[in-house]
Structures are given as structure tokens and as C-alpha cells.
Amino acid sequence: MNAVMEKKVSLGIIESMAPAPAPSLKKVYETKHLNLWYGDHHALKDINLDIYEKEVTAIIGPSGCGKSTYIKTLNRMIEMVPIVKTSGEILYRERNILDKAYAVEELRTKVGMVFQKPNPFPKSIYENVVYGPKIHGVKDKKILMEIVEKSLRQAALWEEVKDRLHENAYGLSGGQQQRLCIARCLAVEPDVVLMDEPTSALDPISTLKVEELVQELKKDYSIIIVTHNMQQAARISDKTAFFLNGEVVEYNDANIIFSNPSDTRTEDYITGRFG
Ligand SMILES: Nc1ncnc2c1ncn2[C@@H]1O[C@H](COP(=O)(O)OP(=O)(O)OP(=O)(O)O)[C@@H](O)[C@H]1O
Ligand SMILES: [Mg+2]
């Protein structure tokens, strides 16, 4: 057995788990010749990557290779860093979001983000979830309560918190706080959910819950997840992109990346030989 096959077995990947060929999936994002510089540092180099609707796309690669930078360009959070310059295009639903004429507020209502560290607001569970909808002008208490229940159910948190909605979110465990942040993100009914290492601060049980949740959510949302956990990427993603030094080395169906990668650098990374 070669190293990839061994890894494949240890990751529990069997052919029957491979995603069935997708029937003409729509593209959510098309990244075309994207370059990004932090001052003189060329952090993303000629990225060409299409992201498909209602799939889980995992971004993997060693620390510092540009994973967070890339997903932060997808909701233009990156422009909060003043020294950043970009070239190329990112089409979201066929419109170039890097065009300054594209209203960033409009983009952010469509593209939600969940961070590595759970970051609930220092408010009640209820207030965390209704925060976005209230900003969007929803005032009706009955509708807000419906949104709270729906979002918390989608985030697999409802049963655990339904009797303590008005308690402070800081009283929740880390795993619960992360699911609350996911609920807060879903409450505005985004199209895409970006997740930057959402389980790296969680214990194995909470991690599993979030992974199951991601699988559920892809029925309704397109999900892009950065992870350092190879098992996780193999388990939950439909497509996987391997980044190295700001470049996409390989991008393919996850079962191909994890069983039969075409680049030796991908093979070295997923088999733990570097990174
Ligand atoms: N605000 C910033 N200013 C300057 N350089 C930055 C900034 N943010 C990131 N970089 C640099 O850009 C490169 C890519 O960083 P990025 O955070 O995207 O990596 P990453 O793949 O997410 O790493 P990790 O796995 O450690 O989170 C690194 O060399 C980093 O030092
Ligand atoms: Mg990162």
C-alpha cells in the first residue's frame, strides 16, 4: 500500500462515500487570476477557483499559505487591512465583487462568516440571533421569535437553549457559543457561509456536532471551510483546494484529493510529511 492509500484507509475513505457526480452545479464564485499583496508581500498568486452552489468546499494548506486571506476576499473583509492591494476578479453570482461599485453591505448580507474563535456579542442568546434581522428592519416580535427558533434549530442548538434564550451568551460552552455564532449568521438567510477553522477551538464532541451541522446546512447554503484537520476535510467536503505559498496547487473532488492527488506536494501534505 502506498502512503496515500494508507492515509485513505486511516481516514476511513471508501469509494462508496465518494460524492456522486454533481448534476450541472451552478457556480457561486468564480475567482479569476486573483493576486493579493500585503504591501510588498505577495500573499495570493494567480488564484483561479470556482466554488459551486450547495457544496462544501474545504481549503487546506500549511500555516501562512493564504487560506484566511482568500476567504476574507470572498466577503471583502480583507479591505479592512489598508495595505492590501488586489488584481484579478472574484465573480459572485456573476458580478465582480472587487469592483468598488459593488456595495459591500449588499455582499455581506449574502455572505456570512464564522470565525475560529466563537465571538458572540455580550448580549442574550436571543439578542445575538436577532441582531442581523433587526438591522435589516425586522421589528415584529412574533417574526423575530420565529427567526430565533428557526436559526437555532438549523444550528442544532435550539433544544439546548430554548429555556434560557434571555440569558447571556457568555454562559454557553465554547461549542454552544460557536453554534450560536452559526445561528446568528444564518438568521439573515445568507447564500454563502464562510468558516475559518470553526472547530479548532472545540472539543471532539462539539467538533462532530459542527461537522454534522455543516452537512445539514449544505442543503440550503454553499459552505467554504478552512481547516487544518485532514480527517475533517475528507469527511465533510465535496471539493478540496490545497493552498501552498499563496498558490492553489490542486483543486478537485475531495475523494480525489485524499485518495489520488496528482501533485506530489498535495500528497506530502495530506500524508503529514510537511505542514
Ligand atoms: N494583516 C496582514 N498584514 C500583513 N501580512 C499579513 C496580514 N495577514 C496575513 N498576512 C500574511 O499573509 C500570509 C497569509 O496569511 P493567512 O492568514 O492568509 O494564512 P493562513 O493560511 O490562514 O494561515 P493559518 O493556517 O496560520 O491561519 C502570511 O504570510 C501572513 O503573514
Ligand atoms: Mg488562517
Short mmCIF file of C-alpha atoms and ligand atoms in Angstrom, two decimals:
data_model
loop_
_atom_site.label_atom_id
_atom_site.label_comp_id
_atom_site.label_asym_id
_atom_site.label_seq_id
_atom_site.Cartn_x
_atom_site.Cartn_y
_atom_site.Cartn_z
CA MET A 1 0.00 0.00 0.00
CA ASN A 2 1.41 3.42 -0.87
CA ALA A 3 1.29 6.35 1.54
CA VAL A 4 -1.85 7.84 0.04
CA MET A 5 -3.68 4.52 0.16
CA GLU A 6 -2.62 4.06 3.78
CA LYS A 7 -3.86 7.52 4.61
CA LYS A 8 -7.05 6.84 2.74
CA VAL A 9 -7.66 3.78 4.85
CA SER A 10 -6.79 5.58 8.07
CA LEU A 11 -9.17 8.42 7.12
CA GLY A 12 -11.87 5.85 6.58
CA ILE A 13 -12.46 6.85 2.98
CA ILE A 14 -14.07 4.19 0.89
CA GLU A 15 -15.10 4.54 -2.73
CA SER A 16 -18.81 4.33 -1.94
CA MET A 17 -18.53 7.52 0.15
CA ALA A 18 -17.33 9.47 -2.84
CA PRO A 19 -19.83 12.17 -3.82
CA ALA A 20 -21.89 11.23 -6.80
CA PRO A 21 -21.08 13.31 -9.90
CA ALA A 22 -22.90 16.57 -9.41
CA PRO A 23 -25.62 17.31 -11.94
CA SER A 24 -24.55 20.60 -13.59
CA LEU A 25 -23.95 22.58 -10.41
CA LYS A 26 -24.18 26.34 -10.51
CA LYS A 27 -21.15 28.41 -9.66
CA VAL A 28 -21.45 30.72 -6.67
CA TYR A 29 -17.99 32.22 -7.04
CA GLU A 30 -15.56 32.35 -9.92
CA THR A 31 -12.13 33.57 -8.90
CA LYS A 32 -10.10 34.67 -11.90
CA HIS A 33 -6.40 35.48 -11.78
CA LEU A 34 -6.68 36.84 -8.24
CA ASN A 35 -3.48 38.30 -6.82
CA LEU A 36 -3.26 39.93 -3.41
CA TRP A 37 -0.42 41.84 -1.77
CA TYR A 38 0.02 42.97 1.84
CA GLY A 39 2.36 45.86 1.00
CA ASP A 40 5.22 44.10 -0.80
CA HIS A 41 4.23 40.62 0.34
CA HIS A 42 2.57 38.71 -2.49
CA ALA A 43 0.14 36.59 -0.43
CA LEU A 44 -2.18 35.22 -3.14
CA LYS A 45 -0.76 34.36 -6.54
CA ASP A 46 -2.93 33.96 -9.61
CA ILE A 47 -5.77 32.13 -7.88
CA ASN A 48 -8.33 30.56 -10.22
CA LEU A 49 -11.04 28.76 -8.31
CA ASP A 50 -14.71 28.11 -8.92
CA ILE A 51 -16.95 27.45 -5.93
CA TYR A 52 -20.15 25.53 -6.51
CA GLU A 53 -23.60 26.00 -5.08
CA LYS A 54 -24.78 23.82 -2.21
CA GLU A 55 -21.48 22.11 -1.77
CA VAL A 56 -18.92 22.14 0.99
CA THR A 57 -15.59 23.41 -0.30
CA ALA A 58 -12.63 22.89 2.01
CA ILE A 59 -9.48 25.00 1.87
CA ILE A 60 -6.44 23.23 3.28
CA GLY A 61 -2.74 24.03 3.44
CA PRO A 62 0.04 24.85 5.90
CA SER A 63 0.02 27.89 8.16
CA GLY A 64 0.64 31.15 6.34
CA CYS A 65 -0.25 29.84 2.87
CA GLY A 66 -3.11 32.32 2.39
CA LYS A 67 -6.26 30.38 3.37
CA SER A 68 -7.73 33.07 5.65
CA THR A 69 -6.65 35.79 3.25
CA TYR A 70 -8.51 34.04 0.45
CA ILE A 71 -11.77 33.55 2.30
CA LYS A 72 -11.61 37.11 3.61
CA THR A 73 -11.55 38.33 0.00
CA LEU A 74 -14.82 36.48 -0.63
CA ASN A 75 -16.79 38.89 1.60
CA ARG A 76 -14.29 41.75 1.14
CA MET A 77 -13.39 41.72 4.81
CA ILE A 78 -9.83 41.93 3.54
CA GLU A 79 -10.29 45.59 2.61
CA MET A 80 -10.22 46.43 6.31
CA VAL A 81 -6.44 45.95 6.00
CA PRO A 82 -5.31 49.26 4.46
CA ILE A 83 -2.08 47.96 2.89
CA VAL A 84 -3.90 45.34 0.81
CA LYS A 85 -3.88 45.56 -2.97
CA THR A 86 -5.55 43.14 -5.34
CA SER A 87 -5.73 42.38 -9.04
CA GLY A 88 -7.96 40.00 -10.95
CA GLU A 89 -11.63 39.27 -10.41
CA ILE A 90 -13.92 37.48 -7.99
CA LEU A 91 -17.31 36.96 -9.55
CA TYR A 92 -20.05 36.29 -7.01
CA ARG A 93 -23.20 35.26 -8.82
CA GLU A 94 -21.59 36.63 -11.98
CA ARG A 95 -20.77 40.12 -10.65
CA ASN A 96 -17.25 41.24 -9.79
CA ILE A 97 -17.19 41.96 -6.05
CA LEU A 98 -13.73 43.54 -6.27
CA ASP A 99 -15.28 46.31 -8.33
CA LYS A 100 -15.61 49.27 -5.93
CA ALA A 101 -19.07 49.93 -7.37
CA TYR A 102 -20.26 46.69 -5.76
CA ALA A 103 -21.83 47.68 -2.44
CA VAL A 104 -20.07 45.78 0.32
CA GLU A 105 -23.17 45.92 2.58
CA GLU A 106 -25.13 44.05 -0.09
CA LEU A 107 -22.42 41.41 -0.31
CA ARG A 108 -22.26 40.91 3.48
CA THR A 109 -26.00 40.16 3.67
CA LYS A 110 -25.41 37.32 1.22
CA VAL A 111 -22.14 36.04 2.59
CA GLY A 112 -21.93 35.25 6.30
CA MET A 113 -18.78 34.37 8.20
CA VAL A 114 -17.95 32.21 11.21
CA PHE A 115 -14.54 32.64 12.83
CA GLN A 116 -12.05 30.36 14.52
CA LYS A 117 -12.84 31.70 17.97
CA PRO A 118 -16.54 31.91 18.86
CA ASN A 119 -17.34 35.63 19.06
CA PRO A 120 -20.87 36.08 20.43
CA PHE A 121 -21.89 39.58 21.44
CA PRO A 122 -22.07 40.22 25.21
CA LYS A 123 -25.85 40.03 24.99
CA SER A 124 -28.52 37.39 25.48
CA ILE A 125 -28.77 34.34 23.23
CA TYR A 126 -31.96 35.85 21.77
CA GLU A 127 -30.34 39.23 21.10
CA ASN A 128 -27.38 37.60 19.38
CA VAL A 129 -29.65 35.87 16.88
CA VAL A 130 -31.96 38.82 16.19
CA TYR A 131 -29.09 41.27 15.78
CA GLY A 132 -28.84 40.95 11.97
CA PRO A 133 -32.58 40.76 11.26
CA LYS A 134 -33.15 43.87 13.45
CA ILE A 135 -30.51 45.78 11.47
CA HIS A 136 -32.42 44.76 8.37
CA GLY A 137 -35.54 46.33 9.82
CA VAL A 138 -37.46 43.35 11.20
CA LYS A 139 -39.39 44.65 14.22
CA ASP A 140 -42.34 42.29 14.67
CA LYS A 141 -41.72 40.31 17.88
CA LYS A 142 -43.51 37.22 16.57
CA ILE A 143 -41.41 37.16 13.38
CA LEU A 144 -38.22 37.73 15.38
CA MET A 145 -39.08 34.80 17.64
CA GLU A 146 -39.71 32.62 14.58
CA ILE A 147 -36.30 33.60 13.22
CA VAL A 148 -34.69 32.78 16.57
CA GLU A 149 -36.23 29.32 16.71
CA LYS A 150 -35.53 28.51 13.05
CA SER A 151 -31.91 29.70 13.19
CA LEU A 152 -31.18 27.92 16.47
CA ARG A 153 -32.76 24.73 15.14
CA GLN A 154 -30.67 24.97 11.97
CA ALA A 155 -27.59 25.41 14.12
CA ALA A 156 -28.58 22.36 16.21
CA LEU A 157 -28.71 24.46 19.37
CA TRP A 158 -32.42 25.02 19.98
CA GLU A 159 -33.03 22.08 22.29
CA GLU A 160 -30.10 23.07 24.49
CA VAL A 161 -31.05 26.74 24.88
CA LYS A 162 -34.80 27.10 24.34
CA ASP A 163 -35.41 27.63 28.07
CA ARG A 164 -32.63 30.18 28.53
CA LEU A 165 -32.93 32.47 25.50
CA HIS A 166 -32.65 35.59 27.63
CA GLU A 167 -29.51 34.52 29.45
CA ASN A 168 -26.14 35.93 28.44
CA ALA A 169 -24.45 34.11 25.58
CA TYR A 170 -21.18 34.09 27.55
CA GLY A 171 -22.79 31.49 29.83
CA LEU A 172 -22.72 28.94 27.00
CA SER A 173 -19.90 26.45 26.47
CA GLY A 174 -17.40 27.10 23.67
CA GLY A 175 -19.09 24.60 21.36
CA GLN A 176 -22.50 26.10 22.10
CA GLN A 177 -21.14 29.62 21.52
CA GLN A 178 -19.80 28.53 18.13
CA ARG A 179 -23.20 27.09 17.17
CA LEU A 180 -24.79 30.35 18.38
CA CYS A 181 -22.45 32.26 16.04
CA ILE A 182 -23.55 29.96 13.23
CA ALA A 183 -27.21 30.64 14.15
CA ARG A 184 -26.51 34.39 14.17
CA CYS A 185 -25.02 34.05 10.71
CA LEU A 186 -27.99 32.01 9.41
CA ALA A 187 -30.58 34.40 10.87
CA VAL A 188 -30.12 36.78 7.93
CA GLU A 189 -30.56 33.89 5.47
CA PRO A 190 -27.26 34.22 3.67
CA ASP A 191 -26.42 32.46 0.42
CA VAL A 192 -22.88 31.51 1.39
CA VAL A 193 -21.31 30.69 4.76
CA LEU A 194 -17.56 31.19 5.14
CA MET A 195 -15.98 29.32 8.03
CA ASP A 196 -12.37 29.89 9.08
CA GLU A 197 -11.28 26.92 11.21
CA PRO A 198 -14.64 26.87 13.03
CA THR A 199 -13.83 23.80 15.11
CA SER A 200 -10.19 24.34 16.00
CA ALA A 201 -11.11 25.63 19.47
CA LEU A 202 -13.69 22.90 20.13
CA ASP A 203 -13.62 19.50 21.83
CA PRO A 204 -14.24 16.37 19.71
CA ILE A 205 -17.96 16.17 20.54
CA SER A 206 -18.66 19.82 19.68
CA THR A 207 -16.50 19.38 16.57
CA LEU A 208 -18.63 16.46 15.47
CA LYS A 209 -21.79 18.50 16.05
CA VAL A 210 -20.49 21.34 13.91
CA GLU A 211 -19.42 18.86 11.21
CA GLU A 212 -22.87 17.26 11.17
CA LEU A 213 -24.34 20.72 11.03
CA VAL A 214 -22.23 21.65 8.00
CA GLN A 215 -23.52 18.54 6.23
CA GLU A 216 -27.11 19.58 7.03
CA LEU A 217 -26.55 23.19 6.04
CA LYS A 218 -25.30 22.42 2.57
CA LYS A 219 -28.84 21.50 1.57
CA ASP A 220 -29.60 25.23 1.74
CA TYR A 221 -26.26 27.02 1.69
CA SER A 222 -22.90 26.96 -0.05
CA ILE A 223 -20.17 26.50 2.51
CA ILE A 224 -16.48 27.29 2.31
CA ILE A 225 -14.49 26.00 5.24
CA VAL A 226 -10.83 26.44 6.13
CA THR A 227 -9.46 23.57 8.17
CA HIS A 228 -6.16 22.15 9.36
CA ASN A 229 -7.88 18.87 10.11
CA MET A 230 -7.39 16.48 7.20
CA GLN A 231 -9.93 13.98 8.52
CA GLN A 232 -12.45 16.77 8.74
CA ALA A 233 -11.82 17.97 5.19
CA ALA A 234 -12.05 14.38 3.91
CA ARG A 235 -15.24 13.73 5.88
CA ILE A 236 -17.24 16.83 5.12
CA SER A 237 -16.09 18.45 1.90
CA ASP A 238 -17.27 17.83 -1.63
CA LYS A 239 -14.34 19.70 -3.11
CA THR A 240 -10.97 20.49 -1.58
CA ALA A 241 -8.42 23.11 -2.59
CA PHE A 242 -4.83 22.70 -1.45
CA PHE A 243 -3.04 26.03 -0.99
CA LEU A 244 0.72 26.38 -0.68
CA ASN A 245 2.71 29.64 -0.50
CA GLY A 246 -0.22 31.66 -1.81
CA GLU A 247 -0.93 29.37 -4.76
CA VAL A 248 -3.57 26.75 -5.39
CA VAL A 249 -1.55 23.62 -6.00
CA GLU A 250 -4.52 21.37 -6.60
CA TYR A 251 -8.31 21.62 -6.57
CA ASN A 252 -10.60 18.71 -7.12
CA ASP A 253 -13.30 16.46 -5.69
CA ALA A 254 -12.35 15.73 -2.10
CA ASN A 255 -12.25 11.98 -2.68
CA ILE A 256 -9.68 12.50 -5.45
CA ILE A 257 -7.56 14.93 -3.41
CA PHE A 258 -7.48 12.50 -0.49
CA SER A 259 -7.07 9.27 -2.44
CA ASN A 260 -5.31 10.07 -5.66
CA PRO A 261 -3.84 13.58 -5.72
CA SER A 262 -1.99 14.48 -8.89
CA ASP A 263 0.67 16.70 -7.30
CA THR A 264 3.30 15.22 -5.01
CA ARG A 265 3.13 18.33 -2.81
CA THR A 266 -0.55 17.60 -2.11
CA GLU A 267 0.32 14.01 -1.33
CA ASP A 268 3.12 15.09 1.01
CA TYR A 269 0.79 17.46 2.85
CA ILE A 270 -2.19 15.16 3.29
CA THR A 271 0.03 12.31 4.39
CA GLY A 272 1.57 14.57 7.01
CA ARG A 273 5.05 14.76 5.52
CA PHE A 274 5.07 18.53 5.88
CA GLY A 275 2.96 21.35 7.29
N1 LIG B 1 -2.88 41.94 8.03
C1 LIG B 1 -1.77 41.44 7.47
N2 LIG B 1 -0.72 42.22 7.19
C2 LIG B 1 0.40 41.73 6.61
N3 LIG B 1 0.57 40.44 6.27
C3 LIG B 1 -0.44 39.60 6.53
C4 LIG B 1 -1.67 40.05 7.14
N4 LIG B 1 -2.47 38.98 7.29
C5 LIG B 1 -1.82 37.92 6.79
N5 LIG B 1 -0.59 38.29 6.32
C6 LIG B 1 0.42 37.40 5.71
O1 LIG B 1 -0.14 36.76 4.58
C7 LIG B 1 0.22 35.39 4.53
C8 LIG B 1 -1.03 34.53 4.54
O2 LIG B 1 -1.67 34.67 5.80
P1 LIG B 1 -3.05 33.94 6.13
O3 LIG B 1 -3.53 34.46 7.42
O4 LIG B 1 -3.97 34.06 4.97
O5 LIG B 1 -2.57 32.42 6.26
P2 LIG B 1 -3.37 31.11 6.67
O6 LIG B 1 -3.17 30.13 5.56
O7 LIG B 1 -4.76 31.44 7.03
O8 LIG B 1 -2.55 30.59 7.94
P3 LIG B 1 -3.05 29.87 9.32
O9 LIG B 1 -3.27 28.43 8.94
O10 LIG B 1 -1.90 30.05 10.23
O11 LIG B 1 -4.30 30.56 9.77
C9 LIG B 1 1.14 35.16 5.72
O12 LIG B 1 2.47 35.28 5.26
C10 LIG B 1 0.79 36.30 6.66
O13 LIG B 1 1.89 36.65 7.46
MG MG B 2 -5.83 31.38 8.84
#
